[in-house]
Coordinates of C-alpha atoms in Angstrom, one line a residue:
Chain R
M127 CA -34.3 89.6 -86.8
S128 CA -33.7 86.7 -89.0
S129 CA -35.5 83.7 -87.6
P130 CA -33.7 81.2 -85.6
L131 CA -32.2 78.0 -87.2
S132 CA -34.1 74.9 -86.3
S133 CA -30.9 72.8 -87.6
L134 CA -29.0 74.6 -84.7
K135 CA -31.5 73.1 -82.4
Y136 CA -30.3 69.4 -83.9
F137 CA -27.1 69.7 -82.6
E138 CA -28.1 70.7 -79.2
D139 CA -30.7 67.9 -79.0
M140 CA -28.1 65.5 -80.5
Y141 CA -25.7 66.0 -77.2
S142 CA -27.5 63.6 -74.9
I143 CA -28.6 61.2 -77.5
R144 CA -25.0 60.7 -78.5
L145 CA -24.1 59.9 -75.1
T146 CA -26.6 57.5 -74.4
Q147 CA -25.7 55.6 -77.6
L148 CA -22.0 55.7 -76.6
E149 CA -23.2 54.0 -73.2
A150 CA -25.3 51.6 -75.0
E151 CA -22.4 50.8 -77.3
R152 CA -20.1 50.2 -74.5
K153 CA -22.4 48.1 -72.8
R154 CA -22.4 45.8 -76.2
G155 CA -18.5 45.8 -75.8
V156 CA -17.8 48.4 -78.5
K157 CA -14.4 49.9 -77.6
I158 CA -14.7 53.7 -77.5
I159 CA -11.4 55.6 -78.4
G160 CA -10.7 59.1 -76.7
T161 CA -8.9 61.4 -79.2
L162 CA -7.1 64.8 -79.2
C163 CA -6.0 66.0 -82.6
L164 CA -7.2 65.8 -86.1
F165 CA -4.2 63.6 -87.0
V166 CA -5.8 60.5 -85.6
P167 CA -7.7 59.1 -88.6
D168 CA -11.3 58.5 -87.9
E169 CA -11.4 56.1 -90.7
I170 CA -9.0 53.7 -89.2
I171 CA -10.8 53.7 -85.9
F172 CA -14.1 53.3 -87.3
S173 CA -13.2 50.4 -89.8
A174 CA -11.9 48.6 -87.0
G175 CA -15.4 48.6 -85.7
A176 CA -14.7 51.0 -82.9
D177 CA -16.5 54.4 -82.0
R178 CA -14.6 57.3 -81.0
I179 CA -15.2 60.8 -79.1
I180 CA -13.1 63.8 -78.8
L181 CA -11.6 64.7 -75.8
C182 CA -10.1 68.1 -76.1
G183 CA -10.9 70.5 -73.3
G184 CA -12.3 74.0 -73.6
K185 CA -13.2 74.8 -70.1
A186 CA -11.0 76.3 -67.5
D187 CA -13.0 74.2 -64.5
T188 CA -10.6 71.4 -64.8
I189 CA -7.3 73.2 -65.0
P190 CA -6.7 73.7 -61.3
R191 CA -6.6 69.8 -61.3
A192 CA -4.0 69.5 -63.9
E193 CA -2.0 72.2 -62.2
E194 CA -1.4 69.6 -59.6
F195 CA 0.9 67.8 -62.0
L196 CA 1.9 70.0 -65.0
P197 CA 3.9 73.3 -64.8
R198 CA 1.5 76.1 -64.9
N199 CA 2.7 77.6 -68.2
I200 CA 1.8 75.4 -70.6
C201 CA -1.5 75.9 -72.8
P202 CA -4.8 76.0 -71.4
L203 CA -6.1 73.2 -74.1
V204 CA -3.7 70.5 -72.8
K205 CA -4.4 71.5 -69.1
S206 CA -8.0 71.3 -69.4
S207 CA -8.0 68.1 -71.3
F208 CA -5.4 66.7 -68.9
G209 CA -7.5 67.8 -65.8
A210 CA -10.5 66.1 -67.2
I211 CA -9.0 62.8 -67.5
I212 CA -7.4 62.7 -64.3
D213 CA -10.5 63.9 -62.5
A214 CA -12.9 61.4 -64.3
C215 CA -10.4 58.7 -63.7
C216 CA -10.1 59.7 -59.9
G217 CA -13.9 59.7 -59.3
G218 CA -14.2 63.5 -59.6
Q219 CA -17.3 65.3 -60.6
I220 CA -15.8 68.3 -62.4
A221 CA -15.7 67.2 -65.9
C222 CA -18.3 66.3 -68.5
S223 CA -18.8 62.5 -68.2
H224 CA -16.8 62.0 -71.6
V225 CA -13.8 60.5 -70.5
S226 CA -15.6 57.8 -68.3
L227 CA -16.9 56.5 -71.6
V228 CA -13.4 55.8 -73.1
D229 CA -11.6 52.6 -73.1
I230 CA -8.4 53.9 -74.8
I231 CA -6.7 57.4 -75.4
V232 CA -5.3 57.4 -78.9
A233 CA -2.9 60.3 -78.5
E234 CA -0.3 61.8 -81.4
A235 CA 3.2 63.3 -81.1
T236 CA 2.3 66.8 -82.0
C237 CA 3.5 69.8 -79.6
D238 CA 5.8 69.1 -76.6
A239 CA 3.2 70.2 -74.0
K240 CA 0.7 67.3 -75.4
K241 CA 3.6 64.9 -75.9
K242 CA 5.1 65.2 -72.6
T243 CA 1.7 65.2 -71.0
Y244 CA 0.8 62.0 -72.9
E245 CA 3.5 60.2 -70.7
L246 CA 1.5 60.9 -67.5
L247 CA -2.0 59.3 -69.2
P248 CA -1.1 55.6 -68.9
E249 CA -1.4 55.7 -65.2
Y250 CA -5.0 56.7 -65.5
R251 CA -6.0 55.1 -69.0
K252 CA -4.7 52.9 -71.6
T253 CA -2.9 55.1 -74.3
Y254 CA -1.6 54.8 -77.6
V255 CA 0.5 57.5 -79.1
L256 CA 0.5 57.6 -82.9
D257 CA 3.9 59.5 -84.3
L258 CA 4.1 62.0 -86.6
P259 CA 7.0 63.2 -89.1
Q260 CA 7.7 66.9 -88.5
R261 CA 8.7 67.7 -92.1
P262 CA 5.9 66.7 -94.0
N263 CA 6.8 67.6 -97.3
T264 CA 9.5 64.8 -98.0
P265 CA 9.0 61.3 -99.3
E266 CA 10.6 59.8 -96.2
A267 CA 7.9 61.5 -94.1
K268 CA 5.0 59.8 -96.3
D269 CA 6.8 56.5 -95.9
Y270 CA 7.2 56.8 -92.2
F271 CA 3.7 58.0 -91.5
L272 CA 2.4 55.3 -93.6
S273 CA 3.9 52.9 -91.6
E274 CA 2.9 54.5 -88.5
L275 CA -0.8 54.3 -89.7
K276 CA -0.6 50.6 -90.6
K277 CA 0.8 50.1 -86.9
F278 CA -2.0 51.9 -85.6
G279 CA -4.4 49.8 -87.5
M280 CA -2.6 46.7 -86.2
F281 CA -3.2 48.2 -82.9
M282 CA -6.7 48.7 -83.5
D283 CA -7.1 45.3 -84.8
T284 CA -6.0 43.7 -81.3
V285 CA -8.1 46.1 -79.4
T286 CA -11.5 45.4 -81.2
G287 CA -10.6 41.8 -82.3
H288 CA -11.9 42.8 -85.8
S289 CA -9.1 43.0 -88.8
I290 CA -9.5 46.0 -90.7
T291 CA -10.4 45.2 -94.3
T292 CA -9.7 47.1 -97.2
D293 CA -13.3 47.2 -98.1
A294 CA -14.3 48.8 -94.7
L295 CA -11.3 51.1 -94.8
R296 CA -12.5 52.5 -98.1
R297 CA -16.1 52.8 -97.1
E298 CA -15.0 54.9 -93.9
I299 CA -12.9 57.0 -96.2
Q300 CA -15.9 57.7 -98.2
S301 CA -18.0 58.4 -95.3
A302 CA -15.4 61.0 -94.0
N303 CA -14.9 62.4 -97.3
E304 CA -18.7 62.9 -97.6
T305 CA -18.4 64.9 -94.3
R306 CA -15.6 66.9 -95.9
K307 CA -17.8 67.8 -98.7
L308 CA -20.7 68.9 -96.8
L309 CA -18.5 71.0 -94.9
H310 CA -17.2 72.5 -97.9
R311 CA -21.0 73.3 -98.8
L312 CA -21.5 74.8 -95.7
Y313 CA -18.4 77.1 -95.7
D314 CA -19.1 77.8 -99.5
L315 CA -22.4 79.3 -98.1
R316 CA -20.6 81.6 -95.9
K317 CA -18.7 83.6 -99.1
R318 CA -22.1 85.4 -99.6
D319 CA -22.4 88.8 -98.5
P320 CA -23.9 89.0 -95.9
P321 CA -23.0 85.6 -94.9
P322 CA -26.3 83.6 -94.0
I323 CA -25.0 82.5 -90.4
R324 CA -22.7 84.0 -87.6
G325 CA -19.5 82.4 -87.2
S326 CA -20.1 81.8 -83.4
E327 CA -22.9 79.8 -84.6
I328 CA -20.6 77.6 -86.8
L329 CA -18.1 77.1 -84.3
R330 CA -20.3 75.7 -82.0
V331 CA -21.6 73.1 -84.4
M332 CA -17.9 72.4 -85.4
Q333 CA -17.2 71.6 -81.8
R334 CA -19.3 68.6 -82.5
Q335 CA -17.6 67.2 -85.6
F336 CA -15.6 64.4 -83.6
F337 CA -18.3 64.2 -80.7
L338 CA -20.9 63.1 -82.8
S339 CA -21.1 60.0 -85.0
P340 CA -20.3 60.7 -88.6
A341 CA -23.9 60.0 -89.6
Q342 CA -25.3 62.3 -86.9
F343 CA -23.0 64.9 -87.9
Q344 CA -23.7 64.7 -91.5
E345 CA -27.3 64.8 -91.0
G346 CA -27.0 68.2 -88.8
I347 CA -24.8 69.6 -91.5
R348 CA -27.2 69.0 -94.4
Q349 CA -30.0 70.3 -92.4
I350 CA -28.2 73.6 -91.7
C351 CA -27.0 73.9 -95.3
D352 CA -30.6 73.2 -96.6
E353 CA -31.8 75.9 -94.3
L354 CA -29.3 78.5 -95.1
E355 CA -29.8 78.0 -98.8
T356 CA -32.7 80.5 -98.6
R357 CA -31.7 82.6 -95.7
V358 CA -30.8 86.2 -95.4
L359 CA -29.1 87.4 -92.5
D360 CA -30.7 90.3 -91.4
I361 CA -27.5 92.5 -90.5
E362 CA -25.8 95.6 -91.8
S363 CA -22.6 95.5 -93.4
K364 CA -20.1 94.2 -91.0
P365 CA -16.5 93.7 -91.4
R366 CA -15.7 90.2 -92.8
I367 CA -13.2 88.4 -90.2
L368 CA -10.9 85.2 -90.7
L369 CA -10.2 83.9 -87.3
S370 CA -7.2 82.1 -87.7
G371 CA -5.1 80.2 -84.9
C372 CA -5.3 77.7 -82.0
P373 CA -8.3 75.5 -81.9
N374 CA -11.5 76.6 -79.9
A375 CA -12.4 73.2 -78.2
A376 CA -15.6 72.7 -76.9
G377 CA -16.6 75.1 -74.2
N378 CA -14.3 77.9 -75.3
T379 CA -15.9 80.4 -77.5
K380 CA -14.6 83.6 -75.9
V381 CA -12.7 85.3 -78.6
P382 CA -15.2 84.6 -81.5
D383 CA -18.1 85.7 -79.5
I384 CA -16.4 89.0 -78.4
I385 CA -15.7 89.5 -82.3
E386 CA -19.3 89.3 -83.3
Q387 CA -20.7 91.2 -80.1
K388 CA -18.6 94.2 -81.1
G389 CA -19.7 94.0 -84.6
G390 CA -17.8 91.9 -86.9
I391 CA -18.8 88.8 -88.5
I392 CA -16.5 85.7 -88.8
V393 CA -16.6 84.1 -92.3
A394 CA -14.4 81.4 -92.0
E395 CA -12.1 79.8 -89.2
E396 CA -8.5 78.4 -90.1
S397 CA -8.5 76.2 -87.0
C398 CA -8.7 72.8 -86.1
T399 CA -12.2 73.5 -85.2
G400 CA -12.6 75.1 -88.9
T401 CA -11.0 74.5 -92.2
R402 CA -7.9 72.1 -90.9
A403 CA -10.5 69.8 -89.9
F404 CA -12.1 68.9 -93.4
W405 CA -10.6 70.9 -96.1
D406 CA -8.5 68.1 -97.9
L407 CA -10.0 65.1 -99.2
V408 CA -8.6 61.5 -99.3
D409 CA -7.9 60.3 -102.6
E410 CA -10.2 57.5 -103.1
E411 CA -8.3 56.2 -106.1
K412 CA -5.5 55.3 -104.3
D413 CA -4.4 52.5 -101.9
P414 CA -6.6 53.7 -98.9
W415 CA -3.5 53.7 -96.4
V416 CA -1.4 55.8 -99.0
G417 CA -4.6 58.1 -99.4
L418 CA -4.6 58.6 -95.9
A419 CA -1.1 59.1 -95.3
E420 CA -1.2 61.7 -97.9
R421 CA -4.4 63.3 -96.7
Y422 CA -3.5 63.6 -93.0
L423 CA 0.0 65.0 -93.6
E424 CA -1.7 67.8 -95.6
I425 CA -3.1 69.4 -92.4
P426 CA -1.3 72.6 -91.8
C427 CA -0.5 72.2 -88.2
A428 CA 1.9 74.9 -86.7
C429 CA 3.7 71.7 -85.3
M430 CA 5.1 71.1 -88.8
T431 CA 8.0 72.6 -90.3
P432 CA 8.1 74.3 -92.5
N433 CA 4.4 75.1 -92.6
E434 CA 4.4 76.8 -95.9
Q435 CA 0.9 75.3 -96.8
R436 CA -0.8 77.1 -93.8
I437 CA 0.4 80.5 -95.2
T438 CA -1.0 79.8 -98.7
R439 CA -4.1 78.5 -97.1
I440 CA -4.5 81.6 -95.3
K441 CA -4.0 83.8 -98.3
D442 CA -6.5 81.8 -100.5
L443 CA -9.2 82.2 -97.5
V444 CA -8.6 85.9 -97.5
T445 CA -9.3 86.2 -101.2
D446 CA -12.2 83.4 -101.4
Y447 CA -14.0 84.8 -98.4
N448 CA -13.4 88.4 -99.2
V449 CA -12.0 88.9 -96.0
D450 CA -11.6 92.6 -94.6
G451 CA -9.3 91.5 -91.3
V452 CA -7.7 88.7 -89.8
V453 CA -7.9 88.0 -86.3
Y454 CA -5.1 85.5 -85.1
S455 CA -6.2 84.0 -81.8
T456 CA -3.4 82.1 -80.0
L457 CA -4.1 80.2 -76.5
Q458 CA -1.4 81.4 -73.9
F459 CA 1.6 79.5 -74.0
C460 CA 1.0 77.8 -77.7
H461 CA 4.4 78.2 -79.0
P462 CA 3.9 77.0 -82.4
Y463 CA 1.0 79.0 -83.3
A464 CA 2.3 81.9 -81.5
I465 CA 5.6 82.0 -83.5
E466 CA 4.0 81.0 -86.8
K467 CA 2.0 84.2 -86.1
F468 CA 5.1 86.4 -87.4
R469 CA 5.3 84.8 -91.0
V470 CA 1.7 84.9 -91.1
Q471 CA 1.5 88.6 -90.3
H472 CA 4.2 89.2 -93.1
A473 CA 2.4 87.4 -95.7
L474 CA -0.9 89.4 -94.7
K475 CA 0.9 92.9 -94.8
K476 CA 2.2 91.7 -98.4
M477 CA -1.7 91.7 -99.2
K478 CA -2.7 94.7 -97.4
V479 CA -5.0 92.7 -95.2
P480 CA -4.9 94.0 -91.6
M481 CA -4.3 91.5 -88.7
L482 CA -5.0 91.7 -84.8
A483 CA -3.2 89.3 -82.9
I484 CA -4.9 88.1 -79.6
E485 CA -3.4 85.8 -77.0
S486 CA -5.8 84.5 -74.3
D487 CA -6.6 81.5 -72.2
Y488 CA -10.0 80.0 -70.6
G489 CA -10.4 82.8 -67.9
D490 CA -12.9 85.5 -68.2
A491 CA -10.2 88.2 -67.0
D492 CA -9.4 89.7 -70.3
I493 CA -12.6 89.9 -71.8
E494 CA -12.5 93.7 -71.8
Q495 CA -9.0 94.0 -72.7
I496 CA -10.0 91.7 -75.7
G497 CA -12.9 93.9 -76.4
I498 CA -11.4 97.3 -76.7
R499 CA -8.6 95.7 -79.0
V500 CA -11.3 94.0 -81.2
E501 CA -13.3 97.2 -81.1
A502 CA -10.4 99.3 -82.5
F503 CA -9.5 96.9 -84.9
L504 CA -13.0 96.8 -86.4
E505 CA -13.2 100.4 -86.3
M506 CA -10.0 100.5 -88.3
L507 CA -11.8 98.4 -91.0
S508 CA -14.8 100.1 -91.4
Chain J
M137 CA -21.0 122.9 -82.8
I138 CA -20.3 122.2 -79.6
T139 CA -18.9 118.5 -78.6
I140 CA -17.7 117.0 -75.6
G141 CA -15.2 114.0 -75.5
I142 CA -14.7 111.9 -72.1
D143 CA -11.9 109.6 -71.9
A144 CA -13.0 107.3 -68.9
G145 CA -9.5 105.8 -68.2
A146 CA -8.4 103.5 -65.8
A147 CA -6.2 106.0 -63.6
T148 CA -7.7 109.3 -64.6
T149 CA -10.8 110.7 -66.3
K150 CA -10.1 113.7 -68.9
G151 CA -12.7 116.0 -70.6
V152 CA -12.5 118.2 -73.7
I153 CA -15.2 120.8 -74.9
L154 CA -14.7 121.4 -78.5
L155 CA -16.1 124.5 -80.1
D156 CA -15.8 123.4 -83.9
R157 CA -12.2 123.1 -84.2
E158 CA -11.3 124.8 -81.1
I159 CA -10.6 123.6 -77.9
A160 CA -12.9 125.3 -75.4
G161 CA -11.9 123.9 -72.3
Y162 CA -10.8 120.7 -70.6
R163 CA -10.4 118.6 -67.2
I164 CA -8.3 116.0 -65.8
V165 CA -9.4 114.3 -62.6
S166 CA -8.7 111.0 -60.7
T167 CA -10.8 108.2 -61.6
A168 CA -13.1 107.2 -58.7
F169 CA -14.5 103.8 -57.9
D170 CA -17.4 104.9 -59.9
F171 CA -16.5 105.7 -63.5
L172 CA -20.0 107.4 -64.3
S173 CA -20.2 109.7 -61.2
T174 CA -16.9 110.7 -61.6
A175 CA -17.5 111.4 -65.5
E176 CA -20.7 113.1 -64.4
T177 CA -18.7 115.2 -62.1
L178 CA -16.1 116.0 -64.7
F179 CA -19.0 117.0 -67.1
E180 CA -20.4 119.6 -65.0
E181 CA -17.2 121.1 -64.1
L182 CA -16.4 121.4 -67.7
L183 CA -19.7 123.1 -68.5
A184 CA -18.8 125.4 -65.4
T185 CA -15.4 126.4 -66.6
S186 CA -16.1 127.1 -70.2
D187 CA -19.5 128.9 -69.2
L188 CA -21.7 126.8 -71.2
R189 CA -25.1 125.1 -70.4
Q190 CA -26.1 121.5 -71.0
E191 CA -28.2 122.4 -73.9
D192 CA -25.3 123.8 -75.8
V193 CA -23.6 120.5 -76.1
V194 CA -24.7 118.9 -79.3
K195 CA -23.4 115.5 -78.6
I196 CA -21.0 113.4 -76.0
C197 CA -18.6 110.9 -77.2
A198 CA -16.9 108.6 -74.5
T199 CA -13.9 106.5 -74.8
G200 CA -11.3 104.8 -72.3
Y201 CA -11.7 101.8 -70.4
G202 CA -14.8 103.0 -68.6
R203 CA -16.4 104.4 -71.6
M204 CA -19.6 102.0 -71.6
M205 CA -20.0 103.3 -67.9
V206 CA -20.7 106.8 -69.4
T207 CA -24.3 106.2 -70.3
F208 CA -24.9 110.0 -70.6
A209 CA -22.8 109.8 -73.6
N210 CA -24.5 109.6 -77.2
A211 CA -21.7 107.5 -78.5
T212 CA -18.4 105.6 -77.9
V213 CA -15.2 105.2 -79.7
S214 CA -12.5 103.2 -79.1
E215 CA -9.3 104.9 -77.4
I216 CA -7.2 103.6 -80.3
T217 CA -9.2 105.5 -82.9
A218 CA -9.7 108.5 -80.3
H219 CA -5.9 108.9 -79.9
A220 CA -5.5 108.8 -83.4
K221 CA -8.0 111.7 -84.1
G222 CA -6.6 113.6 -80.9
V223 CA -3.2 113.3 -82.0
N224 CA -4.0 114.3 -85.6
F225 CA -5.5 117.6 -84.1
F226 CA -2.2 118.7 -82.8
F227 CA 0.2 117.1 -85.2
P228 CA -1.5 116.4 -88.4
E229 CA 1.7 115.2 -89.9
V230 CA 2.2 112.5 -87.6
R231 CA 2.8 108.9 -88.7
G232 CA 3.0 107.0 -85.3
I233 CA 1.8 107.5 -81.8
I234 CA 3.2 106.1 -78.7
D235 CA 0.4 106.2 -75.9
V236 CA 1.5 104.9 -72.3
G237 CA -1.5 105.3 -69.9
G238 CA -2.3 104.0 -66.5
Q239 CA -3.4 100.7 -67.2
D240 CA -2.0 100.1 -71.0
S241 CA 0.4 101.3 -73.5
K242 CA -0.2 101.3 -77.1
V243 CA 1.8 101.8 -80.4
I244 CA -0.4 103.0 -83.2
V245 CA 0.5 103.5 -87.2
V246 CA -1.4 106.3 -88.5
E247 CA -2.0 108.0 -91.9
E248 CA -3.8 111.4 -91.8
G249 CA -5.4 110.6 -88.5
K250 CA -6.7 107.2 -89.5
V251 CA -5.4 104.1 -87.9
I252 CA -3.5 101.8 -90.2
D253 CA -2.3 99.4 -87.5
F254 CA -1.9 99.2 -83.7
L255 CA -0.2 96.9 -81.0
M256 CA -1.2 97.1 -77.4
N257 CA 0.8 95.6 -74.4
D258 CA 0.1 92.2 -72.9
K259 CA -2.5 92.2 -70.3
C260 CA -0.2 92.8 -67.2
A261 CA 1.1 96.1 -65.8
A262 CA 4.3 95.8 -67.4
G263 CA 5.2 98.6 -69.6
T264 CA 2.3 100.9 -68.2
G265 CA 2.1 103.7 -66.1
K266 CA 1.4 101.4 -63.3
F267 CA 4.6 99.9 -63.4
L268 CA 6.0 103.3 -62.6
E269 CA 3.5 104.3 -60.0
Y270 CA 4.0 100.9 -58.0
T271 CA 7.8 101.1 -58.3
A272 CA 8.1 104.8 -57.4
K273 CA 6.4 103.9 -54.1
A274 CA 9.3 101.4 -53.4
L275 CA 11.8 104.2 -54.1
E276 CA 9.7 106.6 -52.1
V277 CA 9.7 109.1 -54.8
R278 CA 6.5 111.3 -55.9
I279 CA 5.5 109.8 -59.4
E280 CA 5.9 113.4 -60.8
D281 CA 9.2 113.6 -59.6
L282 CA 10.7 110.3 -61.0
G283 CA 11.6 111.5 -64.4
S284 CA 13.7 114.5 -63.5
L285 CA 15.1 112.4 -60.7
A286 CA 16.2 109.6 -63.3
L287 CA 17.7 112.4 -65.6
G288 CA 20.5 113.0 -63.0
S289 CA 21.6 109.5 -63.3
V290 CA 24.8 108.4 -65.0
H291 CA 24.7 104.6 -64.2
P292 CA 21.2 103.6 -64.6
A293 CA 20.7 100.6 -62.3
A294 CA 20.0 97.4 -64.1
I295 CA 16.3 96.2 -63.4
T296 CA 15.5 93.3 -65.5
S297 CA 12.2 92.1 -64.2
I298 CA 9.2 92.5 -66.7
C299 CA 6.8 91.9 -63.8
T300 CA 5.9 94.9 -61.8
V301 CA 5.6 93.1 -58.6
F302 CA 9.0 91.5 -59.3
A303 CA 10.3 94.8 -60.3
E304 CA 9.3 96.3 -56.9
S305 CA 11.5 93.6 -55.0
E306 CA 14.4 94.2 -57.3
V307 CA 14.1 98.0 -56.3
I308 CA 14.1 97.0 -52.5
S309 CA 17.2 94.8 -53.2
L310 CA 19.0 97.6 -54.8
R311 CA 18.2 99.8 -52.3
A312 CA 19.7 97.4 -49.7
Q313 CA 22.9 97.2 -51.8
G314 CA 23.2 101.1 -51.3
I315 CA 22.5 102.1 -55.1
P316 CA 21.6 105.7 -55.4
R317 CA 18.1 106.5 -55.8
A318 CA 18.5 108.6 -59.0
D319 CA 20.2 105.4 -60.6
I320 CA 17.3 103.0 -59.8
A321 CA 14.8 105.7 -61.0
A322 CA 16.8 105.9 -64.2
G323 CA 16.9 102.0 -64.1
L324 CA 12.9 101.9 -63.9
I325 CA 12.4 104.1 -66.7
V326 CA 15.1 102.0 -68.8
N327 CA 13.0 98.9 -68.1
I328 CA 9.5 100.4 -69.4
A329 CA 11.1 102.3 -72.1
Q330 CA 12.4 99.0 -73.5
R331 CA 8.9 97.4 -73.5
I332 CA 7.7 100.3 -75.5
V333 CA 10.5 100.4 -78.0
I334 CA 9.9 96.5 -78.7
M335 CA 6.6 97.4 -79.7
A336 CA 7.5 100.3 -81.5
R337 CA 10.0 98.4 -83.7
R338 CA 7.5 95.7 -84.0
M339 CA 4.9 97.9 -85.6
G340 CA 7.8 99.6 -87.9
L341 CA 6.9 103.0 -86.4
K342 CA 8.1 105.8 -88.9
E343 CA 8.9 109.5 -88.1
P344 CA 7.2 111.8 -87.2
I345 CA 6.1 110.1 -83.8
A346 CA 3.8 111.4 -81.0
F347 CA 4.2 110.6 -77.5
V348 CA 1.0 110.9 -75.5
G349 CA -0.8 109.7 -72.3
G350 CA 0.1 110.5 -68.6
V351 CA 3.5 109.1 -68.7
A352 CA 4.5 111.5 -71.9
K353 CA 4.7 114.1 -68.9
N354 CA 7.8 112.1 -67.5
S355 CA 10.6 113.9 -69.0
G356 CA 13.2 110.9 -68.1
M357 CA 10.9 108.7 -70.1
R358 CA 11.0 111.0 -73.0
V359 CA 14.4 111.2 -73.2
E360 CA 15.0 107.6 -72.9
L361 CA 12.6 106.6 -75.7
E362 CA 14.2 109.4 -77.9
K363 CA 17.7 107.9 -77.2
E364 CA 16.5 104.4 -77.8
L365 CA 14.4 105.2 -81.0
D366 CA 16.6 107.8 -82.2
V367 CA 13.8 110.1 -82.9
T368 CA 12.5 113.3 -81.7
L369 CA 9.0 112.9 -80.2
S370 CA 6.2 115.3 -80.4
V371 CA 4.6 115.9 -77.0
P372 CA 1.5 117.9 -77.2
S373 CA 1.5 120.8 -74.4
E374 CA -1.1 118.8 -72.5
P375 CA -0.4 115.1 -73.4
Q376 CA -3.3 113.5 -71.3
I377 CA -6.0 114.9 -73.1
T378 CA -5.6 113.5 -76.7
G379 CA -7.9 110.7 -76.2
A380 CA -10.6 112.8 -74.9
L381 CA -10.2 115.3 -77.5
G382 CA -10.2 112.5 -80.3
A383 CA -13.6 111.4 -78.8
A384 CA -15.0 115.0 -79.1
L385 CA -13.7 115.1 -82.6
A386 CA -15.5 111.7 -83.2
A387 CA -18.7 113.3 -81.7
Q388 CA -18.6 116.0 -84.7
K389 CA -19.3 113.3 -87.0
P390 CA -22.5 111.2 -87.3
E391 CA -21.7 107.7 -85.9
K392 CA -23.8 105.5 -83.8
R393 CA -23.2 104.0 -80.2
S394 CA -21.4 100.8 -80.4
S395 CA -23.9 97.8 -80.2
A396 CA -22.1 96.3 -77.1

């Protein structure tokens, strides 16, 4: 067995430290922003002097609360997140305490389930919705998103009472780019054969990216990279898997865990808890607002149409990470990713790379059924 | 070399004894609550019927939903790989497999017995043997008789529910409207065949195609699938044992027990 990584313990230890930090900040009057998507730029929040914490739910326990309000047939991520918000705001004890730390939720107009659920949020917490163009590859889209980001910046000014200066914004862009570069370093290490770390371990780290402060997260990634440089994972040759699709919010590791228990090794995640969260950098040479608008519109989210850049990204990852097979994982009722599956499948077929599609939710009822599909897929690859 | 394959399925447990490349015996029994005791009894019966002793068996390989419970097996293999190997034994030229079992249905693209791609039904009972078993009950027909009854229908009833429980209610309301039993039976067959045809088209199955699993014994289903897919399906004389046979074939090769 390879020795356990001490850097992974860092992330465990930081959990309570971060919560204490946020509580202390709040007492000092620092505004805490709750976010639910990669499209809300950290850089703007931090340069206004606020802090942020991700509110995406990955656990099943708050879903029944949400279903008192929402239809049953929307995705578990939206239900879990919303359930946690209403539970925390009504004095409930089911969810973790993150929501109670949040002053304002900054939401974003992405998929239908999220947009319409956000309309219910102001009842419980002050909510701001950042709008997004849906056809990102047009000049009009960039102009519009630029104006939306500036509007959001002005909103943040009023929230914190500090105006966002160009210098502050540039500093935060540099810091966020530093995080992205570190994550590229980490992911580059996974190109090795065998990779020095399991994907299920990386996922648990990625789930902390928007929970920890940038400085805390960067420190942890640096520690992991340093440890991995010299580490050889003591495993036999296993099929190299690219996990692609819906995010795995903290608490949800079901599908990646099954893949690795059954004998595959995940070498990259094309998801919001993977490459989509850090792949592109903000151009530091440009006007910071323009740089942000361009970078964030490059996130290949399935809410965008057409989403050619995602197909290209997946094809590149398959080649660069020497992937044997792709597991396309969607959350039940996530129409954007479920429909886009067809185009991804088609592109992979052309490359002669096998793909297994799995649709699941936050329950445990389908662990066996997923297991048998994964097992057969891995047998097929080896 | 004597190997045994055991397919611990959700509805039935199947066992095959293989003597080199020859089937020396097989058994099919209903799966009891305990997968292991069902498999153990089946194993002993297999030995008794083929006049073999336990020491003669070189290797036992388990497949099927309860494969991990068959603790006396030396190896396990997924039922997708097992069916591909088993079907290849009967029909080496086959390029596509449709397997409809008690708990799930699957469509497998194969090349010389090797799995190239596969698709399984969603996790509910729609499009499986369970659907027929459940709805046959509402029709008060024995499951074995459903297929031949359906063949006598000229105007199959439209049964649109994908959900098994809803389909059962639909059957009851069709009965209340006085629709003949044969037409309702045919409607049920058309309903499940549609689920399978969608999967087969999605996978782009190419001929020749084999049809296996317990539901392949249903003549009405076979006729309906052949009509919808416009193909002639190859059905082994005993379509329920291809999984167990594939496991017995897998046992002939050196393979290790899955880590899970």
